[in-house]
Amino acid sequence: MKNNIVQLSLGYYDFLALKWQTFALTKTYPFLKVYTIGRSVNGVPLYLLRLGCGPRKIHINGSHHGNEWITTFILMCTIEILCKAFKNGESLYGMAAKTLLQKVTYDFVPMVNPDGVSLAIEGSKNEHFTDKHLSWNEGSIDFTRWKANVRGVDLNRNYDAGFKTYQKITEVHGPSYAGYEGPYPESEPESKALADLVRTRVYDIVLAYHTQGKEIYWTYDNQYVATAQEYAKIFEEVSGYVLGEPDPLAAVGGFKDWFIKAFQKPGFTIECGKGENPIATSQSEEIIRATLPIVFAAAKDIKKRGH
Ligand SMILES: [Zn+2]
């Protein structure tokens, strides 16, 4: 990884690292396209990195949760690996990168919550830090547990899937470092921008990277999605992660929940690595080894039975 463009910055991966390394990647790999799909509460651009030109559309995102910024680094490493293999005419997992990128288009949004990432990394040194954040963090100056955006909304509870159910069961009733669903679905510019992108592009499959647990979540509220189980089993096999069975009442309001509900297509949460968040960056190579095969396996077009 020493000669790679994508590197941790002082042991972290914040928006500036994402910005400069995205720029550097597009210089070396001009076929990698970059778009801005919206802006965070603080006005930070939400980048979309597009790779490939195939008809099958795959969306992958990271860092819905501030203290899970390692997922942005993992996705940027993944993008660099794919770019390098394409440029050098190499194969990965038995498939030429060129063939893969003619078959699929990957839309990566590596950092959904840049403001939350900054707070989780910088804490009280963050330029947008106020006394409100201190109280939303229960008075603690340790911001390593910060998951929410800068308004104290948990973006992965802010989607329109079981929103009212969550309001009934949650013990969090206002802005917080984690767990507050917001005043209404897509109330936050970050979740709204991502949902708008998904509604426009109508992806065949989506993957949302989180930490931690080495688990894959693939269901929502007993909704049946054709092919979802087949993908889940393949992902389990290629990654070594296990399929999780979330508490059906607790697993609401998330990005993949909303995608499954809104489109009846396969959507997954990939819980990368193991340990307490933010998990150690020393796990990065192991996480890439587990998740890169999932990115490839998602390219497989499993047909619905009877078609
Ligand atoms: Zn998360």
mmCIF file of C-alpha atoms and ligand atoms in Angstrom:
data_model
loop_
_atom_site.group_PDB
_atom_site.id
_atom_site.type_symbol
_atom_site.label_atom_id
_atom_site.label_comp_id
_atom_site.label_asym_id
_atom_site.label_seq_id
_atom_site.Cartn_x
_atom_site.Cartn_y
_atom_site.Cartn_z
ATOM 1 C CA MET A 1 0.000 0.000 0.000
ATOM 2 C CA LYS A 2 3.109 2.234 0.327
ATOM 3 C CA ASN A 3 3.064 3.605 -3.219
ATOM 4 C CA ASN A 4 -0.673 4.084 -3.344
ATOM 5 C CA ILE A 5 -2.370 7.422 -3.861
ATOM 6 C CA VAL A 6 -4.926 6.588 -1.190
ATOM 7 C CA GLN A 7 -3.305 6.941 2.238
ATOM 8 C CA LEU A 8 -4.428 7.693 5.749
ATOM 9 C CA SER A 9 -3.668 11.255 6.793
ATOM 10 C CA LEU A 10 -1.970 11.371 10.223
ATOM 11 C CA GLY A 11 -3.697 8.105 11.041
ATOM 12 C CA TYR A 12 -7.170 9.320 10.067
ATOM 13 C CA TYR A 13 -9.302 9.737 6.969
ATOM 14 C CA ASP A 14 -11.107 13.071 6.879
ATOM 15 C CA PHE A 15 -12.709 15.147 4.160
ATOM 16 C CA LEU A 16 -9.445 16.831 3.136
ATOM 17 C CA ALA A 17 -7.803 13.442 2.576
ATOM 18 C CA LEU A 18 -10.832 12.414 0.521
ATOM 19 C CA LYS A 19 -10.767 15.634 -1.489
ATOM 20 C CA TRP A 20 -7.066 15.668 -2.401
ATOM 21 C CA GLN A 21 -6.839 11.939 -3.016
ATOM 22 C CA THR A 22 -9.953 12.005 -5.214
ATOM 23 C CA PHE A 23 -8.302 14.767 -7.246
ATOM 24 C CA ALA A 24 -5.047 12.788 -7.465
ATOM 25 C CA LEU A 25 -6.879 9.606 -8.520
ATOM 26 C CA THR A 26 -8.692 11.386 -11.373
ATOM 27 C CA LYS A 27 -5.362 12.769 -12.643
ATOM 28 C CA THR A 28 -3.811 9.306 -12.771
ATOM 29 C CA TYR A 29 -7.016 7.558 -13.863
ATOM 30 C CA PRO A 30 -8.988 9.998 -16.067
ATOM 31 C CA PHE A 31 -11.735 7.408 -16.619
ATOM 32 C CA LEU A 32 -12.728 7.872 -12.952
ATOM 33 C CA LYS A 33 -15.466 10.520 -12.922
ATOM 34 C CA VAL A 34 -16.296 12.752 -9.953
ATOM 35 C CA TYR A 35 -19.572 14.533 -9.281
ATOM 36 C CA THR A 36 -20.987 16.494 -6.353
ATOM 37 C CA ILE A 37 -24.454 15.222 -5.413
ATOM 38 C CA GLY A 38 -25.129 17.811 -2.732
ATOM 39 C CA ARG A 39 -23.638 19.476 0.300
ATOM 40 C CA SER A 40 -23.584 18.738 4.004
ATOM 41 C CA VAL A 41 -25.114 21.033 6.628
ATOM 42 C CA ASN A 42 -21.723 22.798 6.810
ATOM 43 C CA GLY A 43 -21.597 23.116 3.009
ATOM 44 C CA VAL A 44 -19.024 20.362 2.427
ATOM 45 C CA PRO A 45 -19.415 18.672 -0.991
ATOM 46 C CA LEU A 46 -20.767 15.123 -1.069
ATOM 47 C CA TYR A 47 -18.684 13.373 -3.722
ATOM 48 C CA LEU A 48 -19.850 10.675 -6.077
ATOM 49 C CA LEU A 49 -17.047 8.710 -7.774
ATOM 50 C CA ARG A 50 -18.189 6.801 -10.849
ATOM 51 C CA LEU A 51 -16.307 3.908 -12.367
ATOM 52 C CA GLY A 52 -17.328 1.782 -15.349
ATOM 53 C CA CYS A 53 -19.861 2.190 -18.117
ATOM 54 C CA GLY A 54 -21.952 -0.974 -17.912
ATOM 55 C CA PRO A 55 -25.721 -1.287 -17.731
ATOM 56 C CA ARG A 56 -25.771 -2.881 -14.264
ATOM 57 C CA LYS A 57 -25.771 -0.080 -11.698
ATOM 58 C CA ILE A 58 -24.228 -0.636 -8.268
ATOM 59 C CA HIS A 59 -24.172 1.916 -5.484
ATOM 60 C CA ILE A 60 -21.768 1.719 -2.543
ATOM 61 C CA ASN A 61 -21.500 4.269 0.261
ATOM 62 C CA GLY A 62 -19.550 4.789 3.471
ATOM 63 C CA SER A 63 -19.383 6.983 6.585
ATOM 64 C CA HIS A 64 -23.064 7.495 7.241
ATOM 65 C CA HIS A 65 -21.710 7.505 10.795
ATOM 66 C CA GLY A 66 -18.972 9.984 11.743
ATOM 67 C CA ASN A 67 -16.818 7.640 13.825
ATOM 68 C CA GLU A 68 -16.878 5.025 11.050
ATOM 69 C CA TRP A 69 -14.613 7.106 8.745
ATOM 70 C CA ILE A 70 -12.424 4.044 8.136
ATOM 71 C CA THR A 71 -15.147 2.926 5.690
ATOM 72 C CA THR A 72 -14.325 5.957 3.486
ATOM 73 C CA PHE A 73 -10.674 4.891 3.448
ATOM 74 C CA ILE A 74 -11.692 1.297 2.599
ATOM 75 C CA LEU A 75 -13.851 2.506 -0.309
ATOM 76 C CA MET A 76 -11.126 4.804 -1.630
ATOM 77 C CA CYS A 77 -8.637 1.894 -1.504
ATOM 78 C CA THR A 78 -11.208 -0.230 -3.354
ATOM 79 C CA ILE A 79 -11.575 2.446 -6.043
ATOM 80 C CA GLU A 80 -7.806 2.709 -6.475
ATOM 81 C CA ILE A 81 -7.450 -1.086 -6.776
ATOM 82 C CA LEU A 82 -10.164 -1.193 -9.474
ATOM 83 C CA CYS A 83 -8.645 1.771 -11.351
ATOM 84 C CA LYS A 84 -5.159 0.258 -11.284
ATOM 85 C CA ALA A 85 -6.378 -3.142 -12.486
ATOM 86 C CA PHE A 86 -8.333 -1.522 -15.317
ATOM 87 C CA LYS A 87 -5.401 0.642 -16.439
ATOM 88 C CA ASN A 88 -2.926 -2.268 -16.315
ATOM 89 C CA GLY A 89 -5.263 -4.770 -17.985
ATOM 90 C CA GLU A 90 -5.276 -7.026 -14.920
ATOM 91 C CA SER A 91 -7.770 -9.545 -13.613
ATOM 92 C CA LEU A 92 -9.081 -9.871 -10.081
ATOM 93 C CA TYR A 93 -10.981 -12.907 -8.767
ATOM 94 C CA GLY A 94 -10.768 -14.446 -12.234
ATOM 95 C CA MET A 95 -12.368 -11.529 -14.036
ATOM 96 C CA ALA A 96 -10.601 -8.920 -16.165
ATOM 97 C CA ALA A 97 -11.210 -5.467 -14.696
ATOM 98 C CA LYS A 98 -11.976 -4.287 -18.224
ATOM 99 C CA THR A 99 -14.757 -6.867 -18.607
ATOM 100 C CA LEU A 100 -16.118 -5.974 -15.166
ATOM 101 C CA LEU A 101 -16.265 -2.250 -15.911
ATOM 102 C CA GLN A 102 -18.020 -2.866 -19.221
ATOM 103 C CA LYS A 103 -20.609 -4.894 -17.407
ATOM 104 C CA VAL A 104 -21.287 -2.585 -14.475
ATOM 105 C CA THR A 105 -21.207 1.040 -13.390
ATOM 106 C CA TYR A 106 -20.102 1.594 -9.810
ATOM 107 C CA ASP A 107 -21.310 4.749 -8.077
ATOM 108 C CA PHE A 108 -19.365 5.292 -4.870
ATOM 109 C CA VAL A 109 -20.304 7.910 -2.280
ATOM 110 C CA PRO A 110 -17.394 7.322 0.087
ATOM 111 C CA MET A 111 -18.304 9.945 2.708
ATOM 112 C CA VAL A 112 -22.009 10.557 3.310
ATOM 113 C CA ASN A 113 -21.425 12.465 6.572
ATOM 114 C CA PRO A 114 -18.304 14.663 6.268
ATOM 115 C CA ASP A 115 -19.383 16.985 9.114
ATOM 116 C CA GLY A 116 -19.837 14.040 11.480
ATOM 117 C CA VAL A 117 -16.462 12.608 10.437
ATOM 118 C CA SER A 118 -14.800 15.945 11.289
ATOM 119 C CA LEU A 119 -16.476 16.056 14.694
ATOM 120 C CA ALA A 120 -15.545 12.439 15.465
ATOM 121 C CA ILE A 121 -11.906 13.072 14.538
ATOM 122 C CA GLU A 122 -11.396 16.626 15.846
ATOM 123 C CA GLY A 123 -13.898 16.872 18.715
ATOM 124 C CA SER A 124 -13.837 20.270 20.434
ATOM 125 C CA LYS A 125 -11.080 21.438 18.032
ATOM 126 C CA ASN A 126 -13.549 21.282 15.128
ATOM 127 C CA GLU A 127 -14.360 24.715 13.713
ATOM 128 C CA HIS A 128 -18.104 24.008 13.921
ATOM 129 C CA PHE A 129 -17.970 22.714 17.493
ATOM 130 C CA THR A 130 -20.333 24.471 19.925
ATOM 131 C CA ASP A 131 -21.631 23.933 23.453
ATOM 132 C CA LYS A 132 -24.648 22.196 21.893
ATOM 133 C CA HIS A 133 -22.385 19.431 20.623
ATOM 134 C CA LEU A 134 -20.952 19.003 24.094
ATOM 135 C CA SER A 135 -24.429 18.529 25.578
ATOM 136 C CA TRP A 136 -25.506 16.224 22.712
ATOM 137 C CA ASN A 137 -22.390 14.212 23.557
ATOM 138 C CA GLU A 138 -23.636 13.984 27.169
ATOM 139 C CA GLY A 139 -21.034 16.448 28.387
ATOM 140 C CA SER A 140 -18.085 14.337 27.287
ATOM 141 C CA ILE A 141 -15.189 15.866 25.314
ATOM 142 C CA ASP A 142 -14.484 12.396 23.903
ATOM 143 C CA PHE A 143 -16.038 12.570 20.445
ATOM 144 C CA THR A 144 -14.763 9.209 19.237
ATOM 145 C CA ARG A 145 -18.298 7.844 19.704
ATOM 146 C CA TRP A 146 -19.885 10.603 17.531
ATOM 147 C CA LYS A 147 -22.041 9.078 14.779
ATOM 148 C CA ALA A 148 -24.522 11.845 13.919
ATOM 149 C CA ASN A 149 -24.258 14.787 11.541
ATOM 150 C CA VAL A 150 -23.476 18.283 12.840
ATOM 151 C CA ARG A 151 -27.138 18.816 13.804
ATOM 152 C CA GLY A 152 -27.120 15.726 15.987
ATOM 153 C CA VAL A 153 -29.212 13.633 13.590
ATOM 154 C CA ASP A 154 -28.252 9.996 13.054
ATOM 155 C CA LEU A 155 -28.325 9.841 9.251
ATOM 156 C CA ASN A 156 -28.832 6.095 9.246
ATOM 157 C CA ARG A 157 -32.125 6.573 11.143
ATOM 158 C CA ASN A 158 -33.261 9.435 8.907
ATOM 159 C CA TYR A 159 -34.695 7.454 5.971
ATOM 160 C CA ASP A 160 -38.332 6.715 5.316
ATOM 161 C CA ALA A 161 -38.515 3.119 6.544
ATOM 162 C CA GLY A 162 -40.268 2.429 9.812
ATOM 163 C CA PHE A 163 -39.669 6.032 10.882
ATOM 164 C CA LYS A 164 -42.771 6.194 13.108
ATOM 165 C CA THR A 165 -42.036 2.757 14.577
ATOM 166 C CA TYR A 166 -38.569 3.958 15.529
ATOM 167 C CA GLN A 167 -39.975 7.109 17.152
ATOM 168 C CA LYS A 168 -42.090 4.884 19.399
ATOM 169 C CA ILE A 169 -39.257 2.619 20.525
ATOM 170 C CA THR A 170 -36.282 4.970 20.737
ATOM 171 C CA GLU A 171 -35.099 6.433 24.003
ATOM 172 C CA VAL A 172 -33.402 9.295 22.162
ATOM 173 C CA HIS A 173 -35.829 12.179 21.752
ATOM 174 C CA GLY A 174 -33.664 14.958 20.412
ATOM 175 C CA PRO A 175 -30.266 15.745 18.888
ATOM 176 C CA SER A 176 -27.575 13.385 20.114
ATOM 177 C CA TYR A 177 -24.214 11.881 19.210
ATOM 178 C CA ALA A 178 -26.159 8.819 18.005
ATOM 179 C CA GLY A 179 -29.657 7.452 17.596
ATOM 180 C CA TYR A 180 -31.770 10.579 16.929
ATOM 181 C CA GLU A 181 -33.835 10.012 13.788
ATOM 182 C CA GLY A 182 -34.482 13.709 13.016
ATOM 183 C CA PRO A 183 -37.783 15.614 12.736
ATOM 184 C CA TYR A 184 -38.932 13.784 9.574
ATOM 185 C CA PRO A 185 -37.455 11.415 6.954
ATOM 186 C CA GLU A 186 -34.723 12.983 4.795
ATOM 187 C CA SER A 187 -34.744 16.146 6.926
ATOM 188 C CA GLU A 188 -30.953 16.325 6.533
ATOM 189 C CA PRO A 189 -29.213 17.492 3.345
ATOM 190 C CA GLU A 190 -26.881 14.474 3.424
ATOM 191 C CA SER A 191 -29.610 11.788 3.514
ATOM 192 C CA LYS A 192 -31.771 13.801 1.088
ATOM 193 C CA ALA A 193 -28.917 14.094 -1.443
ATOM 194 C CA LEU A 194 -28.233 10.357 -1.238
ATOM 195 C CA ALA A 195 -31.906 9.404 -1.535
ATOM 196 C CA ASP A 196 -32.316 11.778 -4.502
ATOM 197 C CA LEU A 197 -29.328 10.154 -6.191
ATOM 198 C CA VAL A 198 -30.780 6.680 -5.640
ATOM 199 C CA ARG A 199 -34.224 7.727 -6.935
ATOM 200 C CA THR A 200 -32.611 9.196 -10.057
ATOM 201 C CA ARG A 201 -30.214 6.353 -10.830
ATOM 202 C CA VAL A 202 -32.431 3.426 -9.746
ATOM 203 C CA TYR A 203 -29.616 1.053 -8.770
ATOM 204 C CA ASP A 204 -29.788 -2.717 -9.162
ATOM 205 C CA ILE A 205 -28.123 -3.264 -5.800
ATOM 206 C CA VAL A 206 -26.754 -1.100 -2.966
ATOM 207 C CA LEU A 207 -24.130 -1.679 -0.287
ATOM 208 C CA ALA A 208 -23.727 0.585 2.749
ATOM 209 C CA TYR A 209 -20.429 0.184 4.619
ATOM 210 C CA HIS A 210 -20.445 0.569 8.394
ATOM 211 C CA THR A 211 -18.321 -0.710 11.287
ATOM 212 C CA GLN A 212 -18.261 -3.060 13.100
ATOM 213 C CA GLY A 213 -19.025 -6.770 13.598
ATOM 214 C CA LYS A 214 -17.935 -8.631 10.410
ATOM 215 C CA GLU A 215 -21.608 -9.038 9.667
ATOM 216 C CA ILE A 216 -23.878 -8.508 6.682
ATOM 217 C CA TYR A 217 -27.477 -7.317 7.110
ATOM 218 C CA TRP A 218 -29.757 -7.961 4.190
ATOM 219 C CA THR A 219 -33.388 -7.915 5.399
ATOM 220 C CA TYR A 220 -35.944 -5.296 6.272
ATOM 221 C CA ASP A 221 -39.225 -5.847 8.083
ATOM 222 C CA ASN A 222 -39.900 -9.307 6.621
ATOM 223 C CA GLN A 223 -40.106 -7.839 3.111
ATOM 224 C CA TYR A 224 -39.343 -10.399 0.457
ATOM 225 C CA VAL A 225 -36.836 -9.295 -2.154
ATOM 226 C CA ALA A 226 -36.179 -11.692 -4.997
ATOM 227 C CA THR A 227 -32.479 -12.655 -5.236
ATOM 228 C CA ALA A 228 -31.538 -10.888 -1.961
ATOM 229 C CA GLN A 229 -30.864 -14.145 -0.155
ATOM 230 C CA GLU A 230 -28.792 -15.485 -3.046
ATOM 231 C CA TYR A 231 -26.584 -12.387 -2.968
ATOM 232 C CA ALA A 232 -26.397 -12.524 0.831
ATOM 233 C CA LYS A 233 -25.165 -16.123 0.738
ATOM 234 C CA ILE A 234 -22.560 -15.343 -1.922
ATOM 235 C CA PHE A 235 -21.343 -12.307 0.040
ATOM 236 C CA GLU A 236 -21.080 -14.419 3.178
ATOM 237 C CA GLU A 237 -19.040 -17.023 1.351
ATOM 238 C CA VAL A 238 -16.607 -14.658 -0.398
ATOM 239 C CA SER A 239 -16.040 -12.347 2.591
ATOM 240 C CA GLY A 240 -16.056 -14.714 5.559
ATOM 241 C CA TYR A 241 -18.477 -12.306 7.260
ATOM 242 C CA VAL A 242 -21.684 -13.790 8.682
ATOM 243 C CA LEU A 243 -25.273 -12.937 7.854
ATOM 244 C CA GLY A 244 -26.800 -10.965 10.703
ATOM 245 C CA GLU A 245 -30.335 -11.220 11.985
ATOM 246 C CA PRO A 246 -31.118 -7.776 13.364
ATOM 247 C CA ASP A 247 -33.854 -7.121 15.860
ATOM 248 C CA PRO A 248 -36.719 -6.338 13.442
ATOM 249 C CA LEU A 249 -37.944 -3.456 15.612
ATOM 250 C CA ALA A 250 -34.545 -1.854 15.997
ATOM 251 C CA ALA A 251 -33.490 -2.141 12.362
ATOM 252 C CA VAL A 252 -35.440 0.775 10.940
ATOM 253 C CA GLY A 253 -34.734 4.117 9.304
ATOM 254 C CA GLY A 254 -31.486 2.962 7.742
ATOM 255 C CA PHE A 255 -30.367 3.533 4.174
ATOM 256 C CA LYS A 256 -30.584 -0.117 3.163
ATOM 257 C CA ASP A 257 -33.968 -0.454 4.945
ATOM 258 C CA TRP A 258 -35.347 2.410 2.869
ATOM 259 C CA PHE A 259 -33.835 1.051 -0.349
ATOM 260 C CA ILE A 260 -35.420 -2.378 0.215
ATOM 261 C CA LYS A 261 -38.765 -0.819 1.118
ATOM 262 C CA ALA A 262 -38.825 1.720 -1.720
ATOM 263 C CA PHE A 263 -37.470 -0.426 -4.569
ATOM 264 C CA GLN A 264 -37.884 -4.089 -3.517
ATOM 265 C CA LYS A 265 -34.316 -4.670 -4.657
ATOM 266 C CA PRO A 266 -31.377 -6.143 -2.769
ATOM 267 C CA GLY A 267 -29.762 -3.735 -0.302
ATOM 268 C CA PHE A 268 -27.061 -4.572 2.236
ATOM 269 C CA THR A 269 -25.320 -3.171 5.266
ATOM 270 C CA ILE A 270 -21.751 -4.423 5.470
ATOM 271 C CA GLU A 271 -20.407 -4.198 9.025
ATOM 272 C CA CYS A 272 -16.656 -4.050 8.427
ATOM 273 C CA GLY A 273 -14.036 -5.192 10.916
ATOM 274 C CA LYS A 274 -14.305 -5.912 14.590
ATOM 275 C CA GLY A 275 -13.823 -3.953 17.795
ATOM 276 C CA GLU A 276 -14.936 -0.720 19.338
ATOM 277 C CA ASN A 277 -15.562 2.228 16.994
ATOM 278 C CA PRO A 278 -13.541 3.859 15.642
ATOM 279 C CA ILE A 279 -11.937 0.508 14.930
ATOM 280 C CA ALA A 280 -8.160 0.294 14.539
ATOM 281 C CA THR A 281 -6.855 1.291 11.108
ATOM 282 C CA SER A 282 -4.488 -1.690 11.331
ATOM 283 C CA GLN A 283 -7.536 -3.738 10.271
ATOM 284 C CA SER A 284 -7.713 -1.968 6.893
ATOM 285 C CA GLU A 285 -5.943 -4.590 4.783
ATOM 286 C CA GLU A 286 -7.983 -7.396 6.331
ATOM 287 C CA ILE A 287 -11.209 -5.454 5.697
ATOM 288 C CA ILE A 288 -10.271 -4.876 2.056
ATOM 289 C CA ARG A 289 -9.541 -8.595 1.666
ATOM 290 C CA ALA A 290 -13.027 -9.357 3.006
ATOM 291 C CA THR A 291 -15.004 -6.646 1.194
ATOM 292 C CA LEU A 292 -13.363 -6.387 -2.247
ATOM 293 C CA PRO A 293 -14.775 -9.805 -3.269
ATOM 294 C CA ILE A 294 -18.236 -8.498 -2.286
ATOM 295 C CA VAL A 295 -17.790 -5.544 -4.655
ATOM 296 C CA PHE A 296 -16.988 -8.046 -7.416
ATOM 297 C CA ALA A 297 -19.761 -10.471 -6.477
ATOM 298 C CA ALA A 298 -22.326 -7.634 -6.592
ATOM 299 C CA ALA A 299 -21.560 -7.368 -10.309
ATOM 300 C CA LYS A 300 -23.115 -10.783 -10.875
ATOM 301 C CA ASP A 301 -26.563 -10.453 -12.395
ATOM 302 C CA ILE A 302 -28.685 -13.071 -10.612
ATOM 303 C CA LYS A 303 -31.965 -13.417 -12.438
ATOM 304 C CA LYS A 304 -35.232 -13.749 -10.611
ATOM 305 C CA ARG A 305 -36.612 -17.263 -10.637
ATOM 306 C CA GLY A 306 -39.010 -17.949 -13.460
ATOM 307 C CA HIS A 307 -37.454 -15.305 -15.699
HETATM 308 ZN ZN ZN B 1 -22.768 2.747 11.253
#
